[in-house]
Short mmCIF file of C-alpha atoms and ligand atoms in Angstrom, two decimals:
data_model
loop_
_atom_site.label_atom_id
_atom_site.label_comp_id
_atom_site.label_asym_id
_atom_site.label_seq_id
_atom_site.Cartn_x
_atom_site.Cartn_y
_atom_site.Cartn_z
CA MET Z 25 89.14 15.62 71.52
CA SER Z 26 90.25 19.12 72.47
CA SER Z 27 87.95 21.91 71.33
CA LYS Z 28 89.06 24.89 69.29
CA ARG Z 29 90.55 27.65 71.41
CA ALA Z 30 89.62 31.33 71.27
CA LEU Z 31 91.34 34.28 72.92
CA VAL Z 32 89.11 37.08 74.20
CA THR Z 33 90.94 40.24 75.26
CA GLY Z 34 88.73 42.26 77.58
CA GLY Z 35 86.71 39.16 78.35
CA ALA Z 36 86.04 40.33 81.91
CA GLY Z 37 84.03 43.29 80.63
CA PHE Z 38 80.31 43.58 79.98
CA LEU Z 39 80.27 42.58 76.30
CA GLY Z 40 83.43 40.46 76.40
CA SER Z 41 82.04 38.24 79.12
CA HIS Z 42 78.74 37.67 77.29
CA LEU Z 43 80.75 36.82 74.19
CA CYS Z 44 82.71 34.21 76.21
CA ASP Z 45 79.44 32.57 77.24
CA SER Z 46 78.36 32.33 73.60
CA LEU Z 47 81.68 30.88 72.49
CA LEU Z 48 81.64 28.30 75.29
CA GLY Z 49 78.05 27.49 74.33
CA GLU Z 50 79.23 26.74 70.80
CA GLY Z 51 81.92 24.37 72.05
CA TRP Z 52 84.98 26.64 72.07
CA SER Z 53 87.64 26.70 74.75
CA VAL Z 54 88.17 30.29 75.83
CA VAL Z 55 91.16 32.11 77.29
CA VAL Z 56 90.49 35.60 78.58
CA VAL Z 57 93.27 38.15 78.95
CA ASP Z 58 92.19 41.22 80.90
CA ASN Z 59 93.94 43.62 83.29
CA LEU Z 60 90.68 44.23 85.22
CA LEU Z 61 90.97 48.00 84.79
CA THR Z 62 87.24 48.21 84.09
CA GLY Z 63 86.41 44.49 83.80
CA ARG Z 64 85.38 42.43 86.82
CA ARG Z 65 85.96 38.91 88.05
CA ALA Z 66 82.27 38.76 88.96
CA ASN Z 67 81.48 38.63 85.23
CA PHE Z 68 82.98 35.15 84.94
CA GLU Z 69 82.33 33.88 88.44
CA HIS Z 70 79.74 31.48 86.98
CA LEU Z 71 82.53 29.82 84.94
CA ARG Z 72 84.60 28.85 87.98
CA ASN Z 73 84.12 25.13 87.34
CA GLU Z 74 84.24 25.34 83.54
CA SER Z 75 87.33 23.42 82.41
CA ARG Z 76 87.27 25.07 78.98
CA PHE Z 77 87.66 28.55 80.51
CA GLU Z 78 90.96 30.16 81.52
CA PHE Z 79 91.63 33.63 82.87
CA VAL Z 80 94.95 35.45 82.62
CA GLU Z 81 95.25 38.79 84.41
CA PHE Z 82 97.53 40.81 82.14
CA ASP Z 83 97.74 44.19 80.46
CA ILE Z 84 97.85 43.59 76.69
CA CYS Z 85 99.66 46.90 76.20
CA GLU Z 86 102.67 44.62 76.75
CA PRO Z 87 103.34 41.83 74.22
CA PHE Z 88 101.81 38.51 75.22
CA ASP Z 89 101.40 34.96 74.04
CA VAL Z 90 98.83 32.54 75.43
CA GLY Z 91 99.77 29.68 73.11
CA LYS Z 92 97.93 28.51 70.04
CA VAL Z 93 94.48 29.90 69.38
CA GLU Z 94 92.22 29.63 66.35
CA TYR Z 95 90.35 32.88 66.91
CA VAL Z 96 91.27 36.22 68.51
CA PHE Z 97 88.45 38.44 69.74
CA HIS Z 98 89.92 41.81 70.69
CA PHE Z 99 87.52 43.52 73.11
CA ALA Z 100 89.87 45.12 75.62
CA SER Z 101 89.15 48.81 76.24
CA PRO Z 102 87.34 51.06 78.66
CA ALA Z 103 84.09 51.81 76.84
CA SER Z 104 81.87 54.15 78.85
CA PRO Z 105 82.43 57.92 78.56
CA VAL Z 106 83.09 58.12 82.30
CA ASP Z 107 85.56 55.22 82.25
CA TYR Z 108 87.50 56.45 79.26
CA SER Z 109 87.67 59.98 80.57
CA ILE Z 110 89.14 58.69 83.86
CA HIS Z 111 91.44 56.25 82.03
CA GLY Z 112 92.26 58.36 78.97
CA ILE Z 113 95.85 57.27 78.43
CA PRO Z 114 95.23 53.53 79.06
CA THR Z 115 92.35 53.83 76.55
CA LEU Z 116 94.70 55.24 73.91
CA LYS Z 117 97.32 52.61 74.72
CA VAL Z 118 95.02 49.61 74.57
CA GLY Z 119 93.49 50.81 71.30
CA SER Z 120 96.96 51.23 69.78
CA LEU Z 121 99.60 49.01 71.47
CA GLY Z 122 97.01 46.50 72.64
CA THR Z 123 95.63 46.17 69.14
CA PHE Z 124 99.09 45.52 67.70
CA HIS Z 125 99.66 42.81 70.30
CA ALA Z 126 96.29 41.14 69.73
CA LEU Z 127 96.90 41.18 65.97
CA ASP Z 128 100.40 39.78 66.50
CA VAL Z 129 98.86 36.77 68.26
CA ALA Z 130 96.45 36.24 65.34
CA HIS Z 131 99.29 36.61 62.85
CA LYS Z 132 101.59 34.22 64.71
CA TYR Z 133 99.01 31.42 64.92
CA GLY Z 134 97.17 32.08 61.64
CA ALA Z 135 94.06 32.72 63.74
CA LYS Z 136 90.96 34.56 62.62
CA TYR Z 137 90.55 37.99 64.19
CA PHE Z 138 87.53 40.01 65.27
CA VAL Z 139 87.73 43.47 66.82
CA SER Z 140 85.15 45.54 68.67
CA SER Z 141 84.96 49.00 67.23
CA THR Z 142 82.31 51.57 67.93
CA SER Z 143 79.75 54.01 66.62
CA GLU Z 144 82.04 56.62 68.21
CA CYS Z 145 84.01 56.36 64.94
CA TYR Z 146 81.15 58.45 63.50
CA GLY Z 147 81.61 61.13 66.22
CA ASP Z 148 78.77 63.68 66.38
CA PRO Z 149 77.43 62.48 63.04
CA LEU Z 150 76.31 64.73 60.20
CA GLU Z 151 74.86 61.73 58.33
CA HIS Z 152 71.80 60.11 59.89
CA PRO Z 153 71.29 57.21 60.30
CA GLN Z 154 74.93 56.16 60.09
CA LYS Z 155 76.03 53.80 57.33
CA GLU Z 156 79.39 52.02 57.46
CA THR Z 157 80.55 54.13 54.51
CA TYR Z 158 80.30 57.37 56.55
CA TRP Z 159 83.76 58.58 57.61
CA GLY Z 160 82.53 60.42 60.65
CA HIS Z 161 82.70 63.80 62.35
CA VAL Z 162 85.10 63.43 65.25
CA ASN Z 163 86.78 66.13 67.34
CA PRO Z 164 90.37 64.80 67.45
CA ILE Z 165 91.34 66.85 70.52
CA GLY Z 166 88.15 66.86 72.62
CA PRO Z 167 87.54 64.80 75.78
CA ARG Z 168 86.02 61.90 73.82
CA SER Z 169 88.97 61.72 71.42
CA VAL Z 170 90.89 59.30 73.67
CA TYR Z 171 88.29 56.68 72.81
CA ASP Z 172 87.10 57.80 69.38
CA GLU Z 173 90.56 58.18 67.90
CA ALA Z 174 91.87 55.05 69.64
CA LYS Z 175 89.11 53.03 67.98
CA ARG Z 176 89.63 54.69 64.61
CA PHE Z 177 93.31 53.81 64.93
CA THR Z 178 92.31 50.26 65.96
CA GLU Z 179 90.41 49.96 62.68
CA ALA Z 180 93.39 51.33 60.74
CA VAL Z 181 95.82 48.83 62.31
CA THR Z 182 93.38 46.01 61.72
CA MET Z 183 93.07 46.87 58.03
CA ALA Z 184 96.86 47.20 57.76
CA TYR Z 185 97.43 43.69 59.21
CA ARG Z 186 94.96 42.40 56.68
CA ARG Z 187 96.69 44.19 53.79
CA TYR Z 188 100.31 43.59 54.80
CA HIS Z 189 100.13 40.31 56.76
CA ASN Z 190 96.99 38.65 55.35
CA VAL Z 191 95.38 38.34 58.77
CA ASP Z 192 91.75 37.27 58.37
CA THR Z 193 90.06 40.23 60.09
CA ARG Z 194 86.57 41.43 60.99
CA ILE Z 195 85.46 44.78 62.47
CA VAL Z 196 82.18 45.35 64.30
CA ARG Z 197 80.95 48.88 65.03
CA ILE Z 198 78.93 48.62 68.22
CA PHE Z 199 76.14 51.05 69.08
CA ASN Z 200 74.75 51.60 72.60
CA THR Z 201 74.20 48.21 74.20
CA TYR Z 202 72.72 47.43 77.62
CA GLY Z 203 71.83 44.51 79.82
CA PRO Z 204 72.98 42.45 82.79
CA ARG Z 205 76.64 42.78 83.87
CA MET Z 206 76.91 46.48 83.04
CA GLN Z 207 78.77 48.14 85.86
CA LEU Z 208 76.37 50.02 88.05
CA ASN Z 209 78.78 52.96 88.27
CA ASP Z 210 80.17 53.15 84.76
CA GLY Z 211 78.21 56.35 84.17
CA ARG Z 212 76.31 55.16 81.11
CA VAL Z 213 72.74 56.22 80.76
CA VAL Z 214 70.97 52.88 81.33
CA PRO Z 215 72.83 51.87 84.53
CA ASN Z 216 72.59 55.45 85.83
CA PHE Z 217 68.83 55.67 85.25
CA MET Z 218 68.16 52.14 86.56
CA LYS Z 219 70.20 52.80 89.69
CA GLN Z 220 68.57 56.17 90.29
CA ALA Z 221 65.03 54.87 89.64
CA LEU Z 222 65.57 51.88 91.96
CA ARG Z 223 66.91 54.13 94.72
CA GLY Z 224 64.13 56.68 94.27
CA GLU Z 225 66.66 59.36 93.36
CA ASP Z 226 66.25 61.93 90.58
CA LEU Z 227 67.13 60.72 87.09
CA THR Z 228 69.97 62.91 85.80
CA VAL Z 229 69.21 63.94 82.23
CA TYR Z 230 72.14 65.77 80.62
CA GLY Z 231 71.27 68.76 78.43
CA ASP Z 232 67.62 69.04 77.37
CA GLY Z 233 67.30 65.27 76.93
CA ASN Z 234 66.47 65.59 73.24
CA GLN Z 235 69.71 63.98 72.10
CA THR Z 236 69.07 60.48 70.78
CA ARG Z 237 70.56 57.03 71.15
CA SER Z 238 69.50 53.62 69.80
CA PHE Z 239 69.69 50.91 72.45
CA CYS Z 240 70.40 47.26 71.70
CA TYR Z 241 69.82 44.48 74.22
CA VAL Z 242 72.97 42.47 74.88
CA SER Z 243 71.72 39.08 73.57
CA ASP Z 244 70.82 40.65 70.21
CA GLU Z 245 74.22 42.32 70.06
CA ILE Z 246 76.10 39.09 70.79
CA ASP Z 247 74.04 37.23 68.18
CA GLY Z 248 75.23 39.83 65.66
CA PHE Z 249 78.86 39.34 66.75
CA MET Z 250 78.65 35.56 66.37
CA ARG Z 251 77.17 35.86 62.88
CA LEU Z 252 79.83 38.34 61.81
CA ALA Z 253 82.56 36.17 63.35
CA LYS Z 254 81.45 33.30 61.09
CA SER Z 255 81.25 35.45 57.97
CA ASP Z 256 84.06 36.48 55.64
CA GLU Z 257 83.24 40.20 55.70
CA HIS Z 258 86.32 42.24 56.51
CA LEU Z 259 84.94 45.77 56.17
CA PRO Z 260 83.20 47.28 59.22
CA VAL Z 261 79.64 46.20 60.02
CA ASN Z 262 77.25 48.14 62.26
CA ILE Z 263 75.59 46.01 64.91
CA GLY Z 264 73.01 47.95 66.90
CA ASN Z 265 69.31 48.49 67.28
CA PRO Z 266 67.90 51.05 64.82
CA ASN Z 267 65.02 52.06 67.14
CA GLU Z 268 65.98 55.56 68.19
CA PHE Z 269 64.93 57.24 71.44
CA THR Z 270 65.54 60.62 73.00
CA ILE Z 271 67.24 60.37 76.37
CA LEU Z 272 64.05 61.73 77.94
CA GLU Z 273 62.09 58.87 76.35
CA CYS Z 274 64.67 56.45 77.70
CA ALA Z 275 64.14 57.94 81.18
CA GLN Z 276 60.37 57.46 80.85
CA HIS Z 277 60.83 53.80 79.88
CA VAL Z 278 63.08 53.18 82.87
CA LEU Z 279 60.60 54.84 85.25
CA LYS Z 280 57.79 52.67 83.85
CA VAL Z 281 59.73 49.40 84.02
CA VAL Z 282 61.01 50.06 87.54
CA GLY Z 283 57.64 51.43 88.67
CA SER Z 284 59.45 54.42 90.14
CA LYS Z 285 58.21 57.87 91.02
CA SER Z 286 61.63 59.48 90.67
CA GLN Z 287 61.73 62.94 89.11
CA ILE Z 288 63.90 64.18 86.23
CA ARG Z 289 66.79 66.51 87.12
CA TYR Z 290 68.55 68.34 84.30
CA GLU Z 291 72.33 68.58 84.38
CA PRO Z 292 74.83 70.11 81.91
CA LEU Z 293 75.48 68.26 78.67
CA PRO Z 294 79.05 66.90 78.54
CA GLN Z 295 81.30 68.44 75.86
CA ASP Z 296 81.00 66.87 72.38
CA ASP Z 297 78.09 64.65 73.44
CA PRO Z 298 76.70 63.38 70.11
CA LYS Z 299 73.26 64.83 69.31
CA GLN Z 300 72.02 61.75 67.52
CA ARG Z 301 72.96 58.13 66.96
CA ARG Z 302 71.22 55.48 64.95
CA PRO Z 303 72.76 52.64 62.99
CA ASP Z 304 71.80 51.87 59.43
CA ILE Z 305 71.80 48.06 59.67
CA THR Z 306 71.03 47.30 56.02
CA LYS Z 307 74.43 45.66 55.66
CA ALA Z 308 74.01 43.40 58.72
CA ARG Z 309 70.51 42.43 57.55
CA GLN Z 310 71.64 41.53 54.05
CA LEU Z 311 75.00 40.00 54.86
CA LEU Z 312 74.30 38.24 58.15
CA GLY Z 313 70.51 37.89 58.15
CA TRP Z 314 70.70 39.68 61.50
CA GLU Z 315 68.39 42.11 63.15
CA PRO Z 316 67.60 42.83 66.78
CA LYS Z 317 64.45 41.30 68.26
CA ILE Z 318 64.19 42.83 71.72
CA ASP Z 319 62.66 46.29 72.10
CA LEU Z 320 63.84 48.73 74.75
CA GLU Z 321 61.08 48.17 77.27
CA THR Z 322 61.39 44.37 77.04
CA GLY Z 323 65.17 44.56 77.40
CA LEU Z 324 64.91 46.84 80.41
CA ARG Z 325 62.51 44.35 82.03
CA MET Z 326 64.97 41.54 81.27
CA SER Z 327 67.73 43.60 82.95
CA LEU Z 328 65.74 44.60 86.02
CA ASP Z 329 66.66 41.69 88.30
CA TYR Z 330 70.34 42.23 87.63
CA PHE Z 331 70.15 45.93 88.46
CA LYS Z 332 68.05 45.26 91.57
CA LYS Z 333 70.67 42.84 92.80
CA ALA Z 334 73.52 45.18 91.91
CA VAL Z 335 71.89 48.06 93.75
CA ALA Z 336 71.25 45.81 96.75
CA GLU Z 337 74.87 44.71 96.82
CA GLU Z 338 76.16 48.18 95.94
CA VAL Z 339 78.33 46.60 93.25
CA THR Z 340 80.97 49.08 92.26
CA THR Z 341 83.64 48.95 89.59
CA LYS Z 342 85.42 45.89 90.94
N1 UDP H 18 73.17 60.67 79.77
C1 UDP H 18 72.24 61.33 80.58
N2 UDP H 18 72.24 61.05 81.92
C2 UDP H 18 73.10 60.15 82.49
C3 UDP H 18 74.04 59.49 81.66
C4 UDP H 18 74.05 59.77 80.31
O1 UDP H 18 71.44 62.15 80.11
O2 UDP H 18 73.02 59.96 83.72
C5 UDP H 18 73.15 60.95 78.33
C6 UDP H 18 74.50 61.33 77.74
O3 UDP H 18 74.72 62.71 77.85
C7 UDP H 18 74.33 60.88 76.30
C8 UDP H 18 73.44 59.65 76.41
O4 UDP H 18 72.79 59.74 77.68
O5 UDP H 18 73.67 61.85 75.54
C9 UDP H 18 74.17 58.33 76.33
O6 UDP H 18 75.25 58.40 77.21
P1 UDP H 18 76.15 57.15 77.55
O7 UDP H 18 77.15 57.62 78.56
O8 UDP H 18 75.29 56.00 77.95
O9 UDP H 18 76.87 56.73 76.21
P2 UDP H 18 77.31 57.44 74.83
O10 UDP H 18 76.26 57.07 73.85
O11 UDP H 18 77.37 58.95 75.03
O12 UDP H 18 78.65 56.87 74.55
#
């Protein structure tokens, strides 16, 4: 009566840990392999007494084998611009070596495979909104390249294992996602603004704040992953919320939800910061019957308790 077993690399991270909850909810046994570089034990603390959950602290840049699994979800990677600029070389290694090793596990056990890719594959996009067919506009040598090119390489390796080894692969391109379990200090815009608004500090808007992002609440995002995981689509699929906001609008929403009187403070725009980002989700709608349901203000309200608690506890990266 044993349940099917899934491997989640990076399962101690924000999205990986929510994915584990969904898999467990659908009856899977889950083994997480994570080196805790940016992931945190706190993200699976609630699973301490769950017999179907195992955690292995290990860096998948080395070969590994956790025994037979039916599904490999490869989510290991730093993912916030601050994290991947601090951990540039580990980001390149996990996207390359780590991807080979995760695919080797899938190949060995004939397991299905699902990899988290990113809208960063589109770079600072010249096509708007971004369809999966767009090849992107990426600076291969800029500060973001450690992540962008690692993920583009991840996609290339994944497609190669499909072509040469018949691994049953899926690729999701994730757009900005937010919600509980984001690290308070990972530097991304939603945790930064929430933290600043809750502390009554200035909200740091980079550049003029007219650059755009499209924010997806985590439960919508995970629903998209689960649908794609059950489908047979092997080409990349965008999963993200197509409602686009300027960063200044995002700041206004945070101030409203928190009920904060913080001011806006303008700071320099980081190099190669994309000017606009919005997924075209026609493919996910048609193929998976998926679309996000939670708008930004609702999602921020649903995240508020988590951020309040995190600020109170001064939760840091570990
Ligand atoms: N940003 C900002 N203030 C912050 C953090 C981020 O204005 O305190 C901007 C950042 O320059 C970018 C956008 O918000 O234009 C989203 O940044 P984030 O780091 O969340 O992720 P990205 O979409 O760039 O990967």
